[in-house]
Amino acid sequence: MEIRRLKDLATLVSLSKRRGFVFQSSEIYGGLGSCWDYGPLGSLMKLNVKKAWWTAMTRRKDICGIDAAILMHPTVWKASGHVDGFSDPLVDCKECKTRFRADNTESYLKDKKCPNCGSKNLSEPRQFNLMFKTHMGPVEDTGSVVYLRPETAQGHFVNFMNCQTTTRYKIPFGIAAIGKSFRNEITPGNFIFRTREFEQMEMQFFVKPGSDESYFDQWKEIRQQFYVKYGFNVENLRMEPHGPTELAHYAKAAVDVQYKFPMGWSELEGIHNRSDFDLTQHAKFSGKTLEYFDEANKEKFVPYVIETAVGCDRLFLAFMCDAYREEVTKDDKGVEDVRVVLGLHPQIAPIKAAILPLSKKEELTSVAEKIREELAQEWDVQYDEAGSIGKRYRRQDEIGTPFCITVDFETANDQSVTVRHRDSMKQDRVALSQLESYIRNGLK
Ligand code: ATP
């Protein structure tokens, strides 16, 4: 059997639309650039992605979670450096009106040429701030400007003291959050890889200065293990350290976890040593002290921060890319049969089990419906009685359902069903009384 991996994003965009993972936003109006809606399966899967990350973080005894507001005091973004520094250099082509980034466009970096039409009639680069601005309250003047947050991290910094005093955690400890962020990206694209509205999963780990380098290394390892645990092909992952000239203004050291997407190696997650930059800045701008008092050694210090930051949508995309495979077999005449499988980790798969009565006869459907009701108390499951059993299996393979439960004519006699496994296509006969624990074990 030949296995084909995902060859391009278009295949995934089409599967996503056809099966209800991701739709273009406002599609009936022609769509809105780089905005996407998660459909019936996509929204379930996205919750699973978040749950995997959230539990990996907050079930540790040294990390708490928060859920901070998207709108924050405008001074937060002055302190963080975003008002002055969160911008990309933008160039306009005066011939074809294409707008592009000066710092990552190959034709511009090489020959100062437009990437679209090749013209050299270009504007000078202008700094373009990526934050979305809006106004708070009924008066639209400069005093009412607020920003949609471009990252969740600032919510962690401004709540550092609130979290430390309420949890009574001692340093080192971390704060984790999942939430929407907004960036007016100049060149969004590649499906949900780079969008203007997206979700981030960020964790800030506050450590004693001097121990930061060791925790930075530890977090690289912990994050690598996360990807291994959820079944990623390790050859599609790599860690790329930032060179000194690539480091962000706040960072002492940084590494990108990169994934080999169909369009090439690209950042999936950032792990940063942010030093004491953020807390020092917020102390300065707010006038509040953000020092930690270490009781044991009777000393005060501003903690350093190790950050892990991953986009939920980008991780969702990486899961889809990594899981997609086509199993190709040929019959005697050389005619190809292609089985499309999303080999998602069972905890990430949107539907855990499909219940399939072999026929639409009442004696089978009533048992199947009863099984559906019972399993639905615990998991997201689907009931499907339409089409041949082979077609129904294929439909479930394509959306990554780990188990198909078939109710057949024997079920009434032997009180058992057939459970078919997505990857091996192996079938087991399982007693109805054992079904729930069988599925539970398989989902671990
Ligand atoms: P990039 O270089 O890709 O623009 P970044 O280095 O600016 O990303 P960070 O600010 O470190 O990204 O954000 C952390 C994570 O948030 C990224 O690794 C990525 O997974 C996600 N992310 C950032 N910008 C976007 C976006 N526009 N759309 C989707 N996810 C994003």
Short mmCIF file of C-alpha atoms and ligand atoms in Angstrom, two decimals:
data_model
loop_
_atom_site.label_atom_id
_atom_site.label_comp_id
_atom_site.label_asym_id
_atom_site.label_seq_id
_atom_site.Cartn_x
_atom_site.Cartn_y
_atom_site.Cartn_z
CA MET A 1 0.00 0.00 0.00
CA GLU A 2 1.23 3.48 -0.88
CA ILE A 3 0.84 6.29 1.66
CA ARG A 4 0.60 9.84 0.38
CA ARG A 5 1.01 12.75 2.75
CA LEU A 6 -0.67 16.11 2.34
CA LYS A 7 0.74 17.80 -0.77
CA ASP A 8 -0.81 21.26 -0.53
CA LEU A 9 -3.01 23.41 1.67
CA ALA A 10 -5.73 23.53 -1.00
CA THR A 11 -6.52 19.86 -0.29
CA LEU A 12 -7.05 20.70 3.37
CA VAL A 13 -9.07 23.86 2.66
CA SER A 14 -11.38 21.80 0.49
CA LEU A 15 -11.75 18.96 3.02
CA SER A 16 -12.35 21.52 5.76
CA LYS A 17 -15.16 23.16 3.86
CA ARG A 18 -16.72 19.94 2.60
CA ARG A 19 -16.76 18.28 6.01
CA GLY A 20 -17.43 21.28 8.23
CA PHE A 21 -14.09 22.01 9.86
CA VAL A 22 -13.44 25.56 8.66
CA PHE A 23 -15.45 27.95 6.48
CA GLN A 24 -14.53 31.30 4.98
CA SER A 25 -15.96 34.04 7.20
CA SER A 26 -19.09 35.79 5.83
CA GLU A 27 -18.95 33.48 2.83
CA ILE A 28 -22.38 34.43 1.45
CA TYR A 29 -21.11 38.02 1.13
CA GLY A 30 -18.03 36.96 -0.75
CA GLY A 31 -15.93 36.35 2.34
CA LEU A 32 -13.81 38.60 4.53
CA GLY A 33 -10.06 38.49 3.90
CA SER A 34 -8.13 36.17 6.19
CA CYS A 35 -11.01 35.56 8.59
CA TRP A 36 -12.32 32.04 9.09
CA ASP A 37 -15.16 30.38 10.95
CA TYR A 38 -14.86 27.01 12.62
CA GLY A 39 -17.74 24.74 11.66
CA PRO A 40 -19.52 21.87 13.44
CA LEU A 41 -16.42 19.62 13.46
CA GLY A 42 -13.81 22.38 13.56
CA SER A 43 -15.26 23.98 16.66
CA LEU A 44 -15.21 20.63 18.47
CA MET A 45 -11.65 19.95 17.39
CA LYS A 46 -10.51 23.44 18.37
CA LEU A 47 -11.91 22.90 21.86
CA ASN A 48 -9.92 19.66 22.03
CA VAL A 49 -6.72 21.43 20.96
CA LYS A 50 -7.26 24.03 23.66
CA LYS A 51 -8.06 21.41 26.26
CA ALA A 52 -4.85 19.52 25.46
CA TRP A 53 -2.76 22.67 25.94
CA TRP A 54 -4.72 23.95 28.94
CA THR A 55 -4.48 20.69 30.88
CA ALA A 56 -0.78 20.30 30.00
CA MET A 57 -0.22 23.68 31.62
CA THR A 58 -2.70 24.15 34.43
CA ARG A 59 -2.70 20.64 35.88
CA ARG A 60 0.88 21.25 36.94
CA LYS A 61 1.16 22.32 40.53
CA ASP A 62 3.04 25.51 39.63
CA ILE A 63 0.87 27.05 36.88
CA CYS A 64 -2.49 28.79 37.24
CA GLY A 65 -4.84 29.92 34.49
CA ILE A 66 -6.50 33.27 33.84
CA ASP A 67 -8.96 34.65 31.31
CA ALA A 68 -8.14 38.32 30.78
CA ALA A 69 -10.12 40.94 28.83
CA ILE A 70 -9.27 41.71 25.22
CA LEU A 71 -9.49 45.45 25.86
CA MET A 72 -6.86 46.77 28.24
CA HIS A 73 -5.81 50.17 29.58
CA PRO A 74 -4.10 51.97 26.65
CA THR A 75 -0.96 52.61 28.71
CA VAL A 76 -0.37 48.84 28.79
CA TRP A 77 0.61 49.04 25.12
CA LYS A 78 2.91 52.00 25.70
CA ALA A 79 4.68 50.10 28.48
CA SER A 80 4.92 46.91 26.45
CA GLY A 81 6.49 48.73 23.50
CA HIS A 82 3.63 47.94 21.11
CA VAL A 83 2.55 51.54 20.45
CA ASP A 84 6.03 52.52 19.33
CA GLY A 85 7.47 49.28 18.12
CA PHE A 86 4.85 46.79 16.95
CA SER A 87 5.03 47.64 13.29
CA ASP A 88 6.17 46.27 9.98
CA PRO A 89 7.85 48.27 7.21
CA LEU A 90 5.37 48.61 4.39
CA VAL A 91 6.08 49.40 0.73
CA ASP A 92 3.54 50.36 -1.95
CA CYS A 93 4.09 49.59 -5.61
CA LYS A 94 3.07 52.71 -7.55
CA GLU A 95 2.41 50.66 -10.73
CA CYS A 96 0.19 47.75 -9.64
CA LYS A 97 -0.74 49.09 -6.16
CA THR A 98 0.46 45.95 -4.40
CA ARG A 99 1.34 46.52 -0.78
CA PHE A 100 4.00 44.29 0.76
CA ARG A 101 6.40 43.97 3.66
CA ALA A 102 9.90 45.29 3.03
CA ASP A 103 11.54 43.00 5.56
CA ASN A 104 10.52 39.58 4.25
CA THR A 105 9.84 40.05 0.52
CA GLU A 106 12.59 38.37 -1.45
CA SER A 107 12.35 40.42 -4.66
CA TYR A 108 12.50 43.63 -2.64
CA LEU A 109 15.42 42.56 -0.45
CA LYS A 110 17.39 41.41 -3.50
CA ASP A 111 16.68 44.01 -6.21
CA LYS A 112 14.19 46.50 -4.70
CA LYS A 113 11.50 45.10 -7.02
CA CYS A 114 7.73 44.65 -6.59
CA PRO A 115 6.93 40.96 -5.91
CA ASN A 116 3.83 41.21 -8.09
CA CYS A 117 4.76 43.13 -11.26
CA GLY A 118 8.52 43.56 -10.93
CA SER A 119 8.34 47.36 -11.10
CA LYS A 120 10.95 49.44 -9.31
CA ASN A 121 8.58 52.38 -8.97
CA LEU A 122 8.02 51.88 -5.23
CA SER A 123 7.31 54.05 -2.20
CA GLU A 124 9.82 54.34 0.64
CA PRO A 125 9.11 51.84 3.45
CA ARG A 126 6.69 53.27 6.04
CA GLN A 127 6.19 51.83 9.50
CA PHE A 128 2.71 50.36 9.80
CA ASN A 129 1.44 49.57 13.30
CA LEU A 130 -0.26 46.17 13.44
CA MET A 131 -2.61 46.94 16.32
CA PHE A 132 -6.31 47.41 15.61
CA LYS A 133 -7.58 50.63 17.16
CA THR A 134 -11.07 51.37 18.34
CA HIS A 135 -12.78 53.81 20.67
CA MET A 136 -14.22 53.22 24.11
CA GLY A 137 -17.42 55.07 24.97
CA PRO A 138 -19.52 57.38 22.82
CA VAL A 139 -16.87 60.01 22.01
CA GLU A 140 -14.38 59.23 19.28
CA ASP A 141 -11.46 61.44 20.29
CA THR A 142 -7.81 60.64 20.92
CA GLY A 143 -8.52 60.23 24.64
CA SER A 144 -10.88 57.33 23.98
CA VAL A 145 -8.53 55.16 21.88
CA VAL A 146 -8.21 51.55 22.97
CA TYR A 147 -6.59 48.65 21.16
CA LEU A 148 -7.66 45.10 20.47
CA ARG A 149 -4.84 43.19 22.13
CA PRO A 150 -2.21 41.88 19.72
CA GLU A 151 -1.11 39.22 22.24
CA THR A 152 -2.51 37.75 25.44
CA ALA A 153 0.77 37.98 27.38
CA GLN A 154 0.18 41.48 28.76
CA GLY A 155 -2.84 40.18 30.69
CA HIS A 156 -0.47 37.86 32.52
CA PHE A 157 1.99 40.60 33.39
CA VAL A 158 -0.55 43.07 34.73
CA ASN A 159 -2.11 40.27 36.82
CA PHE A 160 1.21 38.94 38.09
CA MET A 161 0.65 40.22 41.65
CA ASN A 162 -3.05 39.29 41.71
CA CYS A 163 -2.21 35.73 40.76
CA GLN A 164 0.77 35.40 43.06
CA THR A 165 -1.07 36.67 46.15
CA THR A 166 -4.30 34.71 45.52
CA THR A 167 -2.64 31.38 44.69
CA ARG A 168 0.21 31.91 47.18
CA TYR A 169 2.50 30.28 44.64
CA LYS A 170 6.18 30.83 45.19
CA ILE A 171 8.59 31.59 42.40
CA PRO A 172 9.06 29.81 40.06
CA PHE A 173 5.44 29.68 38.94
CA GLY A 174 3.51 30.33 35.76
CA ILE A 175 0.32 31.92 34.43
CA ALA A 176 -1.44 30.46 31.40
CA ALA A 177 -4.23 31.83 29.23
CA ILE A 178 -6.08 31.14 26.02
CA GLY A 179 -7.72 33.98 24.16
CA LYS A 180 -8.29 35.98 21.03
CA SER A 181 -5.64 38.32 19.69
CA PHE A 182 -5.79 40.68 16.74
CA ARG A 183 -3.10 41.88 14.35
CA ASN A 184 -3.68 43.91 11.24
CA GLU A 185 -1.24 41.72 9.31
CA ILE A 186 -0.07 43.13 5.99
CA THR A 187 0.30 39.76 4.33
CA PRO A 188 -2.05 37.28 5.97
CA GLY A 189 -2.65 33.99 4.24
CA ASN A 190 -2.04 30.29 3.97
CA PHE A 191 -5.51 29.46 5.24
CA ILE A 192 -5.61 29.71 9.06
CA PHE A 193 -1.81 29.98 9.37
CA ARG A 194 -1.76 33.78 9.48
CA THR A 195 -5.00 35.62 10.10
CA ARG A 196 -5.96 38.99 11.51
CA GLU A 197 -8.09 37.53 14.28
CA PHE A 198 -6.68 34.46 15.96
CA GLU A 199 -6.40 32.67 19.26
CA GLN A 200 -3.26 32.36 21.30
CA MET A 201 -2.25 30.00 24.06
CA GLU A 202 0.46 31.66 26.08
CA MET A 203 2.18 30.81 29.32
CA GLN A 204 4.53 33.06 31.28
CA PHE A 205 6.78 31.32 33.77
CA PHE A 206 8.21 33.70 36.40
CA VAL A 207 11.64 32.71 37.65
CA LYS A 208 14.47 34.06 39.75
CA PRO A 209 17.05 36.00 37.70
CA GLY A 210 20.03 33.75 37.14
CA SER A 211 17.87 30.62 36.86
CA ASP A 212 16.27 31.83 33.60
CA GLU A 213 18.62 30.06 31.20
CA SER A 214 18.05 26.72 32.83
CA TYR A 215 14.23 27.17 32.78
CA PHE A 216 14.40 28.28 29.16
CA ASP A 217 16.05 24.93 28.31
CA GLN A 218 13.53 23.03 30.44
CA TRP A 219 10.59 24.63 28.64
CA LYS A 220 12.01 23.77 25.25
CA GLU A 221 12.07 20.15 26.33
CA ILE A 222 8.59 20.24 27.91
CA ARG A 223 7.07 21.75 24.79
CA GLN A 224 8.82 19.22 22.54
CA GLN A 225 7.31 16.44 24.67
CA PHE A 226 3.84 17.92 24.22
CA TYR A 227 4.09 17.47 20.46
CA VAL A 228 5.44 13.95 20.86
CA LYS A 229 2.62 13.03 23.23
CA TYR A 230 -0.01 14.14 20.71
CA GLY A 231 1.50 12.02 17.99
CA PHE A 232 3.31 14.54 15.79
CA ASN A 233 5.83 13.11 13.31
CA VAL A 234 9.04 14.38 14.89
CA GLU A 235 10.70 14.77 11.49
CA ASN A 236 8.16 17.54 10.80
CA LEU A 237 9.26 19.51 13.87
CA ARG A 238 12.42 21.41 14.60
CA MET A 239 13.70 24.06 17.01
CA GLU A 240 15.26 27.12 15.40
CA PRO A 241 17.07 29.54 17.71
CA HIS A 242 16.88 33.25 16.84
CA GLY A 243 20.15 34.91 15.98
CA PRO A 244 21.10 38.08 17.94
CA THR A 245 19.78 40.35 15.15
CA GLU A 246 16.40 38.57 15.01
CA LEU A 247 15.61 38.91 18.71
CA ALA A 248 12.56 40.98 19.67
CA HIS A 249 13.22 44.10 21.75
CA TYR A 250 12.21 42.34 24.97
CA ALA A 251 14.01 39.03 24.43
CA LYS A 252 17.25 37.73 25.84
CA ALA A 253 16.95 34.45 23.95
CA ALA A 254 14.32 32.90 21.70
CA VAL A 255 13.65 29.74 19.84
CA ASP A 256 10.93 28.98 17.30
CA VAL A 257 9.30 25.59 17.27
CA GLN A 258 8.87 25.18 13.53
CA TYR A 259 6.60 22.78 11.72
CA LYS A 260 7.03 21.58 8.15
CA PHE A 261 3.77 22.89 6.68
CA PRO A 262 3.04 22.19 2.97
CA MET A 263 4.35 25.70 2.20
CA GLY A 264 7.60 25.04 4.04
CA TRP A 265 9.12 25.25 7.52
CA SER A 266 7.30 27.95 9.51
CA GLU A 267 6.92 29.06 13.10
CA LEU A 268 4.38 27.16 15.12
CA GLU A 269 5.33 28.25 18.61
CA GLY A 270 7.75 30.74 20.14
CA ILE A 271 9.69 30.10 23.35
CA HIS A 272 11.24 33.27 24.71
CA ASN A 273 13.39 34.41 27.58
CA ARG A 274 11.79 37.85 28.08
CA SER A 275 14.13 38.79 30.94
CA ASP A 276 12.59 41.25 33.45
CA PHE A 277 11.61 43.60 30.62
CA ASP A 278 7.83 43.37 30.98
CA LEU A 279 7.47 43.61 34.73
CA THR A 280 10.02 46.42 34.89
CA GLN A 281 8.17 48.36 32.21
CA HIS A 282 4.79 47.90 33.87
CA ALA A 283 6.22 48.92 37.24
CA LYS A 284 7.60 52.05 35.61
CA PHE A 285 4.43 53.03 33.74
CA SER A 286 1.94 52.10 36.47
CA GLY A 287 3.97 53.35 39.43
CA LYS A 288 3.22 50.04 41.23
CA THR A 289 5.93 47.80 42.56
CA LEU A 290 6.04 44.44 40.82
CA GLU A 291 8.82 42.92 42.88
CA TYR A 292 8.60 39.50 44.40
CA PHE A 293 9.66 38.95 47.99
CA ASP A 294 11.45 35.68 48.51
CA GLU A 295 10.69 34.81 52.17
CA ALA A 296 13.24 32.03 52.42
CA ASN A 297 16.20 34.22 51.44
CA LYS A 298 14.70 37.51 52.54
CA GLU A 299 15.39 39.12 49.20
CA LYS A 300 13.39 41.12 46.69
CA PHE A 301 13.69 40.84 42.93
CA VAL A 302 11.84 41.43 39.68
CA PRO A 303 11.32 37.98 38.19
CA TYR A 304 12.51 36.98 34.75
CA VAL A 305 9.95 35.48 32.40
CA ILE A 306 10.15 32.41 30.21
CA GLU A 307 7.28 32.48 27.74
CA THR A 308 5.80 29.76 25.59
CA ALA A 309 3.41 31.14 22.95
CA VAL A 310 1.53 29.12 20.39
CA GLY A 311 -1.35 30.03 18.11
CA CYS A 312 -4.37 27.80 18.59
CA ASP A 313 -5.37 28.11 14.94
CA ARG A 314 -1.83 27.41 13.79
CA LEU A 315 -1.62 24.36 16.03
CA PHE A 316 -4.99 23.21 14.69
CA LEU A 317 -3.57 23.54 11.16
CA ALA A 318 -0.42 21.65 12.10
CA PHE A 319 -2.53 18.83 13.61
CA MET A 320 -4.56 18.61 10.39
CA CYS A 321 -1.47 18.66 8.15
CA ASP A 322 0.32 16.05 10.22
CA ALA A 323 -2.69 13.76 10.47
CA TYR A 324 -3.74 13.80 6.83
CA ARG A 325 -2.86 10.76 4.75
CA GLU A 326 -4.12 9.00 1.66
CA GLU A 327 -3.84 5.22 1.63
CA VAL A 328 -3.70 4.10 -1.98
CA THR A 329 -4.32 0.54 -3.09
CA LYS A 330 -4.70 -0.80 -6.62
CA ASP A 331 -6.93 -3.61 -7.83
CA ASP A 332 -5.89 -6.26 -10.45
CA LYS A 333 -6.62 -3.84 -13.28
CA GLY A 334 -4.52 -1.10 -11.69
CA VAL A 335 -7.50 1.01 -10.67
CA GLU A 336 -6.66 3.09 -7.61
CA ASP A 337 -8.68 3.16 -4.44
CA VAL A 338 -7.86 6.05 -2.11
CA ARG A 339 -8.76 5.97 1.57
CA VAL A 340 -8.41 9.46 3.08
CA VAL A 341 -7.65 9.29 6.79
CA LEU A 342 -7.15 12.02 9.36
CA GLY A 343 -4.99 10.09 11.79
CA LEU A 344 -5.62 12.54 14.63
CA HIS A 345 -4.73 11.69 18.20
CA PRO A 346 -7.99 10.40 19.72
CA GLN A 347 -8.09 13.27 22.21
CA ILE A 348 -7.88 15.79 19.36
CA ALA A 349 -10.33 14.06 17.00
CA PRO A 350 -13.65 15.96 16.94
CA ILE A 351 -15.83 12.83 16.99
CA LYS A 352 -14.74 9.97 19.20
CA ALA A 353 -17.09 7.27 17.91
CA ALA A 354 -19.68 6.79 15.19
CA ILE A 355 -22.66 4.52 15.77
CA LEU A 356 -23.71 2.78 12.58
CA PRO A 357 -26.71 0.43 12.41
CA LEU A 358 -26.16 -2.00 9.54
CA SER A 359 -29.70 -1.50 8.30
CA LYS A 360 -32.48 1.00 8.86
CA LYS A 361 -34.68 -1.70 10.46
CA GLU A 362 -36.18 -0.60 13.76
CA GLU A 363 -34.70 -3.51 15.71
CA LEU A 364 -31.22 -2.23 14.82
CA THR A 365 -31.76 1.54 14.87
CA SER A 366 -33.38 1.47 18.31
CA VAL A 367 -30.34 -0.28 19.81
CA ALA A 368 -27.99 2.06 17.94
CA GLU A 369 -29.85 5.12 19.17
CA LYS A 370 -29.65 3.84 22.74
CA ILE A 371 -25.88 3.38 22.40
CA ARG A 372 -25.60 6.88 20.95
CA GLU A 373 -27.48 8.38 23.87
CA GLU A 374 -25.32 6.61 26.43
CA LEU A 375 -21.99 7.45 24.82
CA ALA A 376 -23.08 11.06 24.19
CA GLN A 377 -23.18 11.59 27.95
CA GLU A 378 -19.39 11.39 27.86
CA TRP A 379 -18.21 12.15 24.35
CA ASP A 380 -18.97 13.77 21.04
CA VAL A 381 -20.33 10.94 18.92
CA GLN A 382 -22.21 10.69 15.62
CA TYR A 383 -25.06 8.51 14.48
CA ASP A 384 -25.16 7.64 10.79
CA GLU A 385 -27.52 5.25 9.05
CA ALA A 386 -27.24 6.58 5.49
CA GLY A 387 -25.43 4.69 2.72
CA SER A 388 -23.43 1.48 2.58
CA ILE A 389 -21.38 0.57 5.64
CA GLY A 390 -18.17 0.96 3.60
CA LYS A 391 -19.07 4.52 2.64
CA ARG A 392 -19.95 5.35 6.23
CA TYR A 393 -16.58 4.03 7.44
CA ARG A 394 -14.84 6.22 4.85
CA ARG A 395 -16.78 9.28 5.93
CA GLN A 396 -15.59 8.76 9.50
CA ASP A 397 -11.97 8.04 8.44
CA GLU A 398 -11.84 11.35 6.64
CA ILE A 399 -12.83 13.30 9.78
CA GLY A 400 -10.55 11.30 12.05
CA THR A 401 -13.08 9.32 14.11
CA PRO A 402 -11.07 6.68 16.01
CA PHE A 403 -13.93 4.17 16.41
CA CYS A 404 -16.92 3.00 14.36
CA ILE A 405 -19.47 0.94 16.25
CA THR A 406 -21.61 -1.26 14.05
CA VAL A 407 -24.91 -2.65 15.25
CA ASP A 408 -25.78 -5.72 13.18
CA PHE A 409 -28.35 -8.54 13.07
CA GLU A 410 -26.41 -10.52 15.67
CA THR A 411 -26.46 -7.71 18.21
CA ALA A 412 -29.88 -8.60 19.59
CA ASN A 413 -28.76 -12.23 20.13
CA ASP A 414 -25.26 -11.78 21.50
CA GLN A 415 -25.62 -8.32 23.07
CA SER A 416 -22.45 -7.27 21.25
CA VAL A 417 -21.36 -4.85 18.57
CA THR A 418 -18.44 -4.64 16.16
CA VAL A 419 -15.91 -1.91 16.87
CA ARG A 420 -13.73 -0.95 13.92
CA HIS A 421 -10.47 0.93 14.44
CA ARG A 422 -9.70 3.86 12.13
CA ASP A 423 -5.98 3.24 11.59
CA SER A 424 -5.66 -0.53 11.48
CA MET A 425 -9.24 -1.17 10.28
CA LYS A 426 -9.13 -4.06 12.76
CA GLN A 427 -12.55 -5.14 14.02
CA ASP A 428 -13.35 -6.37 17.53
CA ARG A 429 -16.53 -7.87 18.82
CA VAL A 430 -17.35 -6.06 22.07
CA ALA A 431 -20.11 -6.81 24.58
CA LEU A 432 -22.52 -3.91 25.06
CA SER A 433 -21.81 -3.99 28.78
CA GLN A 434 -18.09 -3.44 28.04
CA LEU A 435 -18.48 -0.85 25.29
CA GLU A 436 -18.02 2.30 27.34
CA SER A 437 -14.83 1.14 29.05
CA TYR A 438 -13.51 -0.22 25.73
CA ILE A 439 -13.92 3.22 24.13
CA ARG A 440 -12.54 4.98 27.20
CA ASN A 441 -9.35 2.91 27.08
CA GLY A 442 -8.96 3.55 23.37
CA LEU A 443 -9.17 7.30 23.81
CA LYS A 444 -6.22 7.57 26.19
P1 ATP B 1 5.07 35.44 13.00
O1 ATP B 1 6.55 35.63 12.92
O2 ATP B 1 4.57 34.16 12.37
O3 ATP B 1 4.28 36.65 12.63
P2 ATP B 1 5.37 36.11 15.72
O4 ATP B 1 6.78 35.71 15.95
O5 ATP B 1 5.00 37.53 15.56
O6 ATP B 1 4.75 35.25 14.52
P3 ATP B 1 4.44 35.73 18.39
O7 ATP B 1 4.19 37.15 18.63
O8 ATP B 1 5.60 35.07 19.06
O9 ATP B 1 4.48 35.45 16.82
O10 ATP B 1 3.10 34.93 18.70
C1 ATP B 1 3.11 33.63 19.21
C2 ATP B 1 2.35 32.66 18.33
O11 ATP B 1 1.07 33.17 17.99
C3 ATP B 1 3.01 32.36 17.00
O12 ATP B 1 4.00 31.37 17.13
C4 ATP B 1 1.85 31.85 16.18
O13 ATP B 1 1.57 30.48 16.45
C5 ATP B 1 0.69 32.68 16.71
N1 ATP B 1 0.42 33.81 15.80
C6 ATP B 1 1.04 35.00 15.74
N2 ATP B 1 0.51 35.77 14.79
C7 ATP B 1 -0.48 35.06 14.22
C8 ATP B 1 -1.42 35.31 13.17
N3 ATP B 1 -1.45 36.47 12.53
N4 ATP B 1 -2.30 34.33 12.85
C9 ATP B 1 -2.30 33.15 13.50
N5 ATP B 1 -1.44 32.86 14.50
C10 ATP B 1 -0.55 33.80 14.86
#
